[in-house]
CSV table of C-alpha atoms in Angstrom, one decimal:
chain,number,residue,atom,x,y,z
A,3,MET,CA,-139.6,-90.2,-50.8
A,4,MET,CA,-136.2,-89.3,-49.5
A,5,LYS,CA,-133.4,-90.8,-51.6
A,6,ALA,CA,-131.1,-93.2,-49.7
A,7,ASP,CA,-127.7,-91.9,-48.8
A,8,LYS,CA,-126.0,-94.8,-50.7
A,9,MET,CA,-127.1,-96.1,-54.1
A,10,PRO,CA,-128.9,-99.4,-53.5
A,11,PHE,CA,-127.7,-102.7,-55.0
A,12,LEU,CA,-130.5,-103.7,-57.3
A,13,PHE,CA,-130.0,-107.5,-57.7
A,14,GLY,CA,-133.7,-108.2,-58.4
A,15,ARG,CA,-134.0,-105.5,-61.1
A,16,LEU,CA,-130.7,-106.7,-62.8
A,17,LEU,CA,-132.1,-110.2,-62.8
A,18,LEU,CA,-135.3,-109.0,-64.4
A,19,TRP,CA,-133.3,-107.2,-67.1
A,20,PHE,CA,-131.3,-110.3,-67.7
A,21,LEU,CA,-134.3,-112.6,-68.0
A,22,VAL,CA,-135.9,-110.3,-70.6
A,23,VAL,CA,-132.7,-110.4,-72.7
A,24,TYR,CA,-132.0,-114.0,-72.2
A,25,LEU,CA,-135.5,-115.4,-72.9
A,26,SER,CA,-136.3,-112.9,-75.7
A,27,PHE,CA,-133.1,-113.2,-77.8
A,28,PHE,CA,-132.0,-116.7,-77.1
A,29,HIS,CA,-135.3,-118.7,-76.7
A,30,LEU,CA,-138.2,-116.7,-78.0
A,31,SER,CA,-136.3,-115.9,-81.2
A,32,ASP,CA,-135.5,-119.7,-81.6
A,33,LEU,CA,-139.2,-120.5,-81.2
A,34,ILE,CA,-140.2,-117.9,-83.8
A,35,GLN,CA,-137.6,-119.0,-86.4
A,36,ALA,CA,-138.1,-122.7,-85.9
A,37,GLU,CA,-139.6,-124.6,-88.8
A,38,ASP,CA,-141.6,-126.9,-86.5
A,39,ARG,CA,-142.6,-124.6,-83.7
A,40,TRP,CA,-144.6,-127.3,-81.9
A,41,ALA,CA,-141.6,-129.6,-81.7
A,42,GLU,CA,-139.5,-126.6,-80.5
A,43,LEU,CA,-142.1,-125.8,-77.9
A,44,MET,CA,-142.2,-129.4,-76.7
A,45,GLU,CA,-138.5,-129.4,-75.9
A,46,TYR,CA,-139.4,-127.1,-72.9
A,47,THR,CA,-141.3,-129.9,-71.4
A,48,ASP,CA,-138.1,-132.0,-71.1
A,49,PRO,CA,-136.7,-131.7,-67.6
A,50,LEU,CA,-133.1,-132.1,-68.8
A,51,HIS,CA,-133.6,-129.4,-71.4
A,52,LEU,CA,-135.0,-127.1,-68.7
A,53,LEU,CA,-132.1,-128.0,-66.4
A,54,LEU,CA,-129.6,-127.2,-69.1
A,55,MET,CA,-131.4,-123.8,-69.7
A,56,PHE,CA,-131.1,-123.1,-66.0
A,57,PHE,CA,-127.3,-123.9,-65.9
A,58,THR,CA,-126.7,-121.8,-69.0
A,59,GLY,CA,-128.8,-118.9,-67.6
A,60,VAL,CA,-127.0,-119.0,-64.3
A,61,SER,CA,-123.6,-118.9,-66.1
A,62,TRP,CA,-124.6,-116.1,-68.4
A,63,PHE,CA,-126.2,-114.1,-65.6
A,64,SER,CA,-122.8,-114.4,-63.7
A,65,TYR,CA,-121.3,-112.1,-66.4
A,66,SER,CA,-123.9,-109.4,-65.7
A,67,LEU,CA,-123.8,-109.8,-62.0
A,68,TRP,CA,-120.0,-109.7,-61.9
A,69,SER,CA,-119.6,-106.5,-64.0
A,70,TYR,CA,-122.4,-104.8,-62.1
A,71,TRP,CA,-121.0,-105.8,-58.6
A,72,LEU,CA,-117.5,-104.8,-59.6
A,73,LEU,CA,-118.5,-101.3,-60.7
A,74,TYR,CA,-120.9,-100.9,-57.8
A,75,ARG,CA,-118.1,-101.5,-55.3
A,76,ASN,CA,-115.1,-99.9,-57.0
A,77,TYR,CA,-116.3,-97.4,-59.7
A,78,ASP,CA,-115.5,-94.3,-57.7
A,79,GLY,CA,-112.4,-95.4,-55.9
A,80,ALA,CA,-110.4,-97.5,-58.4
A,81,SER,CA,-108.6,-96.7,-61.6
A,82,ARG,CA,-110.2,-97.6,-65.0
A,83,PHE,CA,-107.2,-99.8,-65.8
A,84,PHE,CA,-107.7,-101.8,-62.5
A,85,LEU,CA,-111.4,-102.2,-63.2
A,86,GLY,CA,-110.7,-103.4,-66.7
A,87,VAL,CA,-108.1,-106.0,-65.6
A,88,VAL,CA,-110.2,-107.3,-62.7
A,89,MET,CA,-113.4,-107.4,-64.9
A,90,LEU,CA,-111.6,-109.4,-67.6
A,91,ALA,CA,-110.3,-111.9,-65.0
A,92,GLY,CA,-113.8,-112.3,-63.6
A,93,VAL,CA,-115.2,-112.8,-67.1
A,94,VAL,CA,-112.7,-115.6,-67.8
A,95,ALA,CA,-113.6,-117.2,-64.4
A,96,CYS,CA,-117.3,-117.1,-65.4
A,97,MET,CA,-116.5,-118.9,-68.6
A,98,PHE,CA,-114.9,-121.7,-66.7
A,99,MET,CA,-117.8,-121.7,-64.3
A,100,ARG,CA,-120.1,-122.3,-67.3
A,101,ALA,CA,-117.9,-125.2,-68.4
A,102,PHE,CA,-118.2,-126.7,-64.9
A,103,TRP,CA,-122.0,-126.5,-64.8
A,104,GLU,CA,-122.6,-127.7,-68.3
A,105,GLU,CA,-119.7,-130.2,-68.9
A,106,VAL,CA,-119.3,-131.6,-65.4
A,107,VAL,CA,-122.5,-131.2,-63.3
A,108,PHE,CA,-125.0,-131.5,-66.2
A,109,LYS,CA,-123.0,-134.2,-67.9
A,110,ALA,CA,-123.0,-136.3,-64.7
A,111,ILE,CA,-126.8,-136.0,-64.5
A,112,ALA,CA,-127.8,-136.3,-68.1
A,113,GLY,CA,-124.9,-138.4,-69.5
A,114,TYR,CA,-124.0,-135.8,-72.1
A,115,GLY,CA,-122.8,-132.2,-72.1
A,116,ASN,CA,-123.8,-129.1,-74.0
A,117,TYR,CA,-120.9,-129.4,-76.4
A,118,ASN,CA,-119.4,-132.2,-78.5
A,119,PRO,CA,-117.1,-134.5,-76.6
A,120,GLY,CA,-114.2,-133.8,-78.9
A,121,MET,CA,-114.4,-130.0,-78.4
A,122,SER,CA,-111.1,-128.2,-77.4
A,123,TRP,CA,-110.9,-125.7,-74.6
A,124,ASN,CA,-109.7,-123.0,-77.1
A,125,TYR,CA,-112.9,-123.5,-79.1
A,126,TYR,CA,-115.0,-123.5,-76.0
A,127,LEU,CA,-113.6,-120.2,-74.7
A,128,LEU,CA,-113.8,-118.5,-78.1
A,129,ASP,CA,-117.4,-119.6,-78.4
A,130,GLN,CA,-118.1,-117.9,-75.1
A,131,VAL,CA,-116.7,-114.5,-76.2
A,132,LEU,CA,-120.0,-113.3,-77.8
A,133,TYR,CA,-122.1,-114.2,-74.8
A,134,ALA,CA,-119.5,-112.7,-72.4
A,135,LEU,CA,-119.6,-109.4,-74.4
A,136,ILE,CA,-123.4,-109.3,-74.4
A,137,PHE,CA,-124.1,-110.0,-70.8
A,138,THR,CA,-121.0,-108.2,-69.4
A,139,ALA,CA,-122.2,-105.1,-71.4
A,140,LEU,CA,-125.7,-105.6,-69.9
A,141,GLY,CA,-124.3,-105.3,-66.3
A,142,ILE,CA,-122.2,-102.3,-67.2
A,143,VAL,CA,-125.0,-100.5,-68.9
A,144,PHE,CA,-127.4,-101.3,-66.1
A,145,TYR,CA,-125.0,-99.8,-63.5
A,146,LEU,CA,-124.3,-96.6,-65.5
A,147,MET,CA,-128.0,-96.0,-66.0
A,148,GLN,CA,-128.7,-96.6,-62.3
A,149,ARG,CA,-125.9,-94.3,-61.4
A,150,ALA,CA,-127.1,-91.5,-63.7
A,151,ASP,CA,-130.6,-91.8,-62.3
A,152,PHE,CA,-129.4,-91.9,-58.7
A,153,GLN,CA,-127.2,-88.7,-59.2
A,154,GLU,CA,-130.1,-86.9,-61.0
A,155,LEU,CA,-132.4,-87.8,-58.2
A,156,GLY,CA,-129.9,-86.6,-55.6
A,157,ARG,CA,-129.4,-83.3,-57.5
A,158,ARG,CA,-133.2,-82.7,-57.6
A,159,GLU,CA,-133.7,-83.5,-54.0
A,160,ALA,CA,-130.7,-81.4,-52.9
A,161,GLU,CA,-132.1,-78.4,-54.8
A,162,SER,CA,-135.6,-79.0,-53.4
A,163,LEU,CA,-134.2,-79.4,-49.9
A,164,ARG,CA,-132.0,-76.3,-50.3
A,165,ARG,CA,-135.1,-74.1,-51.2
A,166,GLU,CA,-137.1,-75.7,-48.4
A,167,THR,CA,-134.3,-75.0,-46.0
A,168,GLU,CA,-134.0,-71.4,-47.0
A,169,LEU,CA,-137.7,-70.8,-46.4
A,170,LYS,CA,-137.7,-72.5,-43.0
A,171,PHE,CA,-134.5,-70.6,-42.2
A,172,LEU,CA,-136.2,-67.3,-42.9
A,173,ARG,CA,-139.1,-68.3,-40.6
A,174,SER,CA,-136.6,-69.0,-37.7
A,175,GLN,CA,-133.8,-66.5,-38.5
A,176,VAL,CA,-135.5,-63.4,-39.8
A,177,ASN,CA,-138.3,-63.7,-37.2
A,178,PRO,CA,-140.3,-60.7,-35.9
A,179,HIS,CA,-138.4,-60.7,-32.6
A,180,PHE,CA,-135.0,-60.4,-34.4
A,181,LEU,CA,-136.3,-58.0,-37.1
A,182,PHE,CA,-138.2,-55.7,-34.7
A,183,ASN,CA,-135.4,-55.4,-32.2
A,184,THR,CA,-132.9,-54.6,-35.1
A,185,LEU,CA,-135.3,-52.0,-36.5
A,186,ASN,CA,-135.7,-50.4,-33.0
A,187,ASN,CA,-131.9,-50.2,-32.7
A,188,LEU,CA,-131.7,-48.7,-36.2
A,189,TYR,CA,-134.4,-46.2,-35.2
A,190,SER,CA,-132.5,-45.2,-32.1
A,191,LEU,CA,-129.3,-44.7,-34.2
A,192,VAL,CA,-131.1,-42.6,-36.8
A,193,HIS,CA,-132.8,-40.6,-34.1
A,194,SER,CA,-129.5,-39.8,-32.4
A,195,GLY,CA,-127.8,-39.0,-35.7
A,196,SER,CA,-125.3,-41.8,-35.2
A,197,ASP,CA,-122.9,-42.5,-38.1
A,198,HIS,CA,-123.5,-46.3,-37.4
A,199,ALA,CA,-127.1,-46.1,-38.8
A,200,LEU,CA,-126.2,-46.6,-42.4
A,201,PRO,CA,-123.8,-49.5,-41.8
A,202,VAL,CA,-126.5,-51.3,-39.7
A,203,LEU,CA,-129.1,-50.7,-42.4
A,204,GLU,CA,-126.7,-52.1,-45.0
A,205,LYS,CA,-126.1,-55.2,-43.0
A,206,LEU,CA,-129.8,-55.8,-42.4
A,207,SER,CA,-130.5,-55.3,-46.1
A,208,GLY,CA,-127.6,-57.7,-47.0
A,209,LEU,CA,-129.0,-60.4,-44.7
A,210,LEU,CA,-132.5,-60.2,-46.2
A,211,ARG,CA,-131.1,-60.1,-49.8
A,212,TYR,CA,-128.9,-63.1,-49.3
A,213,SER,CA,-131.6,-65.1,-47.7
A,214,LEU,CA,-134.3,-64.2,-50.2
A,215,TYR,CA,-132.5,-64.0,-53.5
A,216,GLU,CA,-129.4,-66.2,-53.3
A,217,ARG,CA,-130.3,-68.9,-55.8
A,218,GLU,CA,-126.9,-70.3,-56.8
A,219,SER,CA,-126.4,-73.9,-55.9
A,220,LEU,CA,-122.9,-73.0,-54.6
A,221,VAL,CA,-121.5,-69.7,-53.3
A,222,PRO,CA,-117.9,-68.8,-52.4
A,223,LEU,CA,-117.1,-69.5,-48.7
A,224,GLU,CA,-116.2,-65.9,-48.2
A,225,ARG,CA,-119.8,-64.9,-49.1
A,226,GLU,CA,-121.2,-67.3,-46.5
A,227,LEU,CA,-118.7,-65.9,-43.9
A,228,ASP,CA,-119.7,-62.3,-44.7
A,229,TYR,CA,-123.3,-63.3,-43.9
A,230,LEU,CA,-122.2,-64.9,-40.6
A,231,ARG,CA,-120.2,-61.8,-39.6
A,232,ASP,CA,-123.2,-59.5,-40.3
A,233,LEU,CA,-125.6,-61.8,-38.5
A,234,ILE,CA,-123.3,-61.8,-35.4
A,235,HIS,CA,-122.9,-58.1,-35.5
A,236,LEU,CA,-126.6,-57.4,-35.6
A,237,GLU,CA,-127.3,-60.0,-32.8
A,238,GLU,CA,-124.7,-58.3,-30.6
A,239,LEU,CA,-126.5,-55.0,-31.2
A,240,ARG,CA,-129.8,-56.6,-30.4
A,241,VAL,CA,-128.9,-58.3,-27.1
A,242,ASP,CA,-127.7,-56.3,-24.1
A,243,ASN,CA,-124.6,-57.3,-22.1
A,244,LEU,CA,-123.7,-59.9,-24.8
A,245,THR,CA,-120.2,-61.3,-24.5
A,246,SER,CA,-118.1,-60.6,-27.6
A,247,THR,CA,-118.3,-63.5,-30.0
A,248,GLN,CA,-115.0,-65.2,-30.9
A,249,LEU,CA,-114.9,-65.7,-34.6
A,250,GLU,CA,-111.9,-67.3,-36.2
A,251,THR,CA,-111.8,-67.9,-40.0
A,252,GLY,CA,-109.0,-69.3,-42.3
A,253,PRO,CA,-106.5,-69.5,-43.5
A,254,PHE,CA,-108.0,-71.3,-46.6
A,255,HIS,CA,-105.6,-72.7,-49.1
A,256,GLN,CA,-108.4,-74.0,-51.4
A,257,ASP,CA,-111.0,-72.1,-53.3
A,258,TRP,CA,-114.0,-73.4,-51.3
A,259,CYS,CA,-117.6,-73.2,-52.3
A,260,LEU,CA,-120.6,-74.2,-50.2
A,261,PRO,CA,-124.3,-74.5,-50.7
A,262,PRO,CA,-125.7,-71.1,-49.4
A,263,LEU,CA,-127.0,-71.0,-45.8
A,264,LEU,CA,-125.3,-74.3,-44.9
A,265,LEU,CA,-123.6,-73.1,-41.8
A,266,VAL,CA,-126.0,-70.4,-40.7
A,267,PRO,CA,-128.6,-72.6,-38.8
A,268,PHE,CA,-125.9,-73.6,-36.2
A,269,VAL,CA,-124.9,-70.0,-35.5
A,270,GLU,CA,-128.6,-68.9,-35.4
A,271,ASN,CA,-129.4,-71.7,-32.9
A,272,ALA,CA,-126.5,-70.5,-30.7
A,273,PHE,CA,-128.0,-67.1,-30.5
A,274,LYS,CA,-131.5,-68.3,-30.0
A,275,HIS,CA,-130.9,-71.0,-27.4
A,276,GLY,CA,-127.4,-70.3,-25.9
A,277,ASN,CA,-126.3,-68.3,-22.8
A,278,LEU,CA,-124.1,-65.7,-24.5
A,279,ARG,CA,-123.7,-63.4,-21.4
A,280,ASP,CA,-121.3,-65.7,-19.7
A,281,PRO,CA,-117.8,-64.2,-20.1
A,282,ALA,CA,-116.2,-67.6,-19.1
A,283,VAL,CA,-117.8,-69.4,-22.0
A,284,PRO,CA,-118.3,-66.9,-24.9
A,285,LEU,CA,-119.8,-68.0,-28.2
A,286,SER,CA,-116.8,-69.5,-30.1
A,287,ILE,CA,-117.0,-70.0,-33.9
A,288,SER,CA,-114.0,-71.4,-35.8
A,289,ILE,CA,-114.1,-72.1,-39.6
A,290,ARG,CA,-110.8,-73.1,-41.1
A,291,GLU,CA,-108.9,-75.8,-42.9
A,292,SER,CA,-107.3,-78.8,-41.1
A,293,GLU,CA,-103.8,-79.9,-41.9
A,294,ALA,CA,-105.3,-82.6,-44.2
A,295,GLY,CA,-107.1,-79.9,-46.2
A,296,ASP,CA,-110.6,-80.6,-44.8
A,297,LEU,CA,-113.0,-77.8,-44.1
A,298,CYS,CA,-113.7,-77.7,-40.3
A,299,CYS,CA,-116.4,-75.7,-38.6
A,300,ARG,CA,-116.7,-75.7,-34.8
A,301,ILE,CA,-119.3,-73.8,-32.8
A,302,VAL,CA,-119.3,-73.8,-28.9
A,303,ASN,CA,-121.6,-71.9,-26.6
A,304,ALA,CA,-122.8,-72.1,-23.1
A,305,LYS,CA,-126.3,-73.4,-22.6
A,306,ARG,CA,-129.2,-71.4,-21.2
A,307,HIS,CA,-131.1,-73.0,-18.4
A,308,LEU,CA,-134.6,-71.6,-17.9
A,309,PRO,CA,-137.4,-73.2,-15.8
A,310,GLY,CA,-139.6,-75.4,-17.9
A,311,SER,CA,-137.5,-74.9,-21.1
A,312,LYS,CA,-135.7,-77.5,-23.2
A,313,ASP,CA,-132.0,-77.2,-23.4
A,314,GLY,CA,-131.5,-78.9,-26.7
A,315,GLN,CA,-130.5,-76.8,-29.7
A,316,GLY,CA,-131.7,-79.2,-32.3
A,317,GLY,CA,-134.9,-78.8,-34.4
A,318,ILE,CA,-135.9,-78.2,-38.0
A,319,GLY,CA,-132.8,-76.2,-38.9
A,320,VAL,CA,-130.3,-78.8,-37.7
A,321,GLU,CA,-132.3,-81.7,-39.2
A,322,ASN,CA,-132.4,-80.0,-42.6
A,323,VAL,CA,-128.7,-79.4,-42.5
A,324,ARG,CA,-128.2,-83.1,-41.8
A,325,LYS,CA,-130.3,-84.0,-44.8
A,326,ARG,CA,-128.5,-81.6,-47.1
A,327,LEU,CA,-125.1,-82.9,-45.9
A,328,ALA,CA,-126.2,-86.5,-46.6
A,329,LEU,CA,-127.3,-85.5,-50.1
A,330,LEU,CA,-124.4,-83.2,-51.0
A,331,TYR,CA,-121.5,-85.0,-49.3
A,332,PRO,CA,-122.5,-88.7,-48.9
A,333,GLU,CA,-119.8,-90.5,-46.8
A,334,GLN,CA,-117.6,-87.4,-47.2
A,335,HIS,CA,-118.5,-85.4,-44.1
A,336,GLU,CA,-118.7,-85.7,-40.3
A,337,LEU,CA,-121.3,-83.9,-38.2
A,338,ARG,CA,-120.8,-84.3,-34.4
A,339,ILE,CA,-123.2,-82.6,-32.0
A,340,ASP,CA,-122.4,-82.7,-28.3
A,341,ASP,CA,-125.3,-81.6,-26.1
A,342,GLY,CA,-123.6,-81.4,-22.8
A,343,ALA,CA,-124.9,-80.3,-19.4
A,344,ASP,CA,-123.5,-76.8,-19.7
A,345,LYS,CA,-122.1,-76.5,-23.2
A,346,PHE,CA,-123.4,-77.1,-26.7
A,347,ARG,CA,-120.8,-78.0,-29.3
A,348,VAL,CA,-121.2,-78.6,-33.0
A,349,GLU,CA,-118.3,-79.9,-35.2
A,350,LEU,CA,-118.7,-80.2,-39.0
A,351,ILE,CA,-116.0,-81.6,-41.2
A,352,ILE,CA,-116.2,-81.6,-45.0
A,353,ARG,CA,-113.6,-83.8,-46.6
A,354,ARG,CA,-111.1,-82.3,-49.0
A,355,ALA,CA,-112.0,-85.0,-51.6
A,356,ALA,CA,-115.6,-83.9,-51.7
A,357,ALA,CA,-114.9,-80.2,-51.9
A,358,ARG,CA,-116.9,-78.0,-54.2
A,359,ARG,CA,-114.6,-75.6,-55.8
A,360,CYS,CA,-115.4,-72.2,-57.1
A,361,GLN,CA,-114.1,-72.8,-60.6
A,362,ASN,CA,-117.4,-71.9,-62.4
A,363,VAL,CA,-119.0,-69.9,-59.6
A,364,GLY,CA,-119.1,-66.1,-60.0
A,365,LYS,CA,-117.7,-64.3,-57.1
A,366,ALA,CA,-119.5,-61.1,-57.7
A,367,GLY,CA,-123.2,-61.7,-57.0
A,368,HIS,CA,-125.1,-60.2,-54.1
A,369,SER,CA,-123.1,-58.5,-51.4
A,370,VAL,CA,-124.0,-59.4,-47.9
A,371,GLY,CA,-123.0,-56.1,-46.6
A,372,ARG,CA,-119.4,-55.1,-46.4
A,373,ALA,CA,-119.4,-52.2,-43.9
A,374,ARG,CA,-118.2,-53.0,-40.4
A,375,MET,CA,-118.9,-51.0,-37.3
A,376,SER,CA,-116.3,-52.9,-35.4
A,377,PRO,CA,-114.4,-56.2,-36.0
A,378,VAL,CA,-115.8,-59.3,-34.5
A,379,ALA,CA,-113.2,-60.8,-32.1
């Protein structure tokens, strides 16, 4: 099952955890240690005793629920000092809430409270510290365990989806039509003794090597751009009368890394479905940083209208990119696809705060093919 984009709020599971701790440590233990277990057990038939248990349980559960909710809403965005201060204030409020339920509401019903009438507020609050620590810690531990499980699930699904995307990409990108036409062009270059034959062979080899053997979870952005440049060059050789592609990259002020083949399906779809012979609307690809430091990728191409054909450029490749983005950059990216009457436009923005840097990623690795027959405009 596909993991949700946002970690769910597990109120029911937290309540189950609380009930196990509350009943086991504070009631089952009393029953086991009681000298007269039957008399202890009979207390649970008293409606007032059960009502007091309920009020106490609700008050103690509020510690767990408050700490869990506070971390769930603010853990990634707030400072630890802020969380500590707000959590402490909430715990104190929960202490007074217990006093209200037990010493006001319950006392009005039963005629007596849970504590002695002469009890001071200082003693009452000090007596609550142990319970506050136990059940506040329960909420914190529950959240951290859920967060760790959620992140691990996301990592596994992202890796699985990356591999699945690579295989599906190969079926659509390195398809027989593309491969055979490129090999025919290569044959003609070799037959004519052209000096361009070896660079073309290197580019084709680099495409296949990058698609088949790139297994790093992140690659330097320049390596992904090298792949796109070689793909564009081979496509321009394959298709006659193709308008020169406008490719703009950089400048990049950050050391960006991306999951491999993240941008390729959009470019591949433009060549597969677009009208790239219209000089008024050439294929335009722009990959650069915005003024805010976000990574922005924009691809625009004219649409090809054929009788009986579908104009859309969506499909498996784009859908897989959507899923990968949701897993890798949850709530930290924007993907806008404008399927107009005559143009198809894709804009992808990856926020600076979610950037994967290349600190621990080797920049050597497999070359995509560095030789250039001519620069792409």
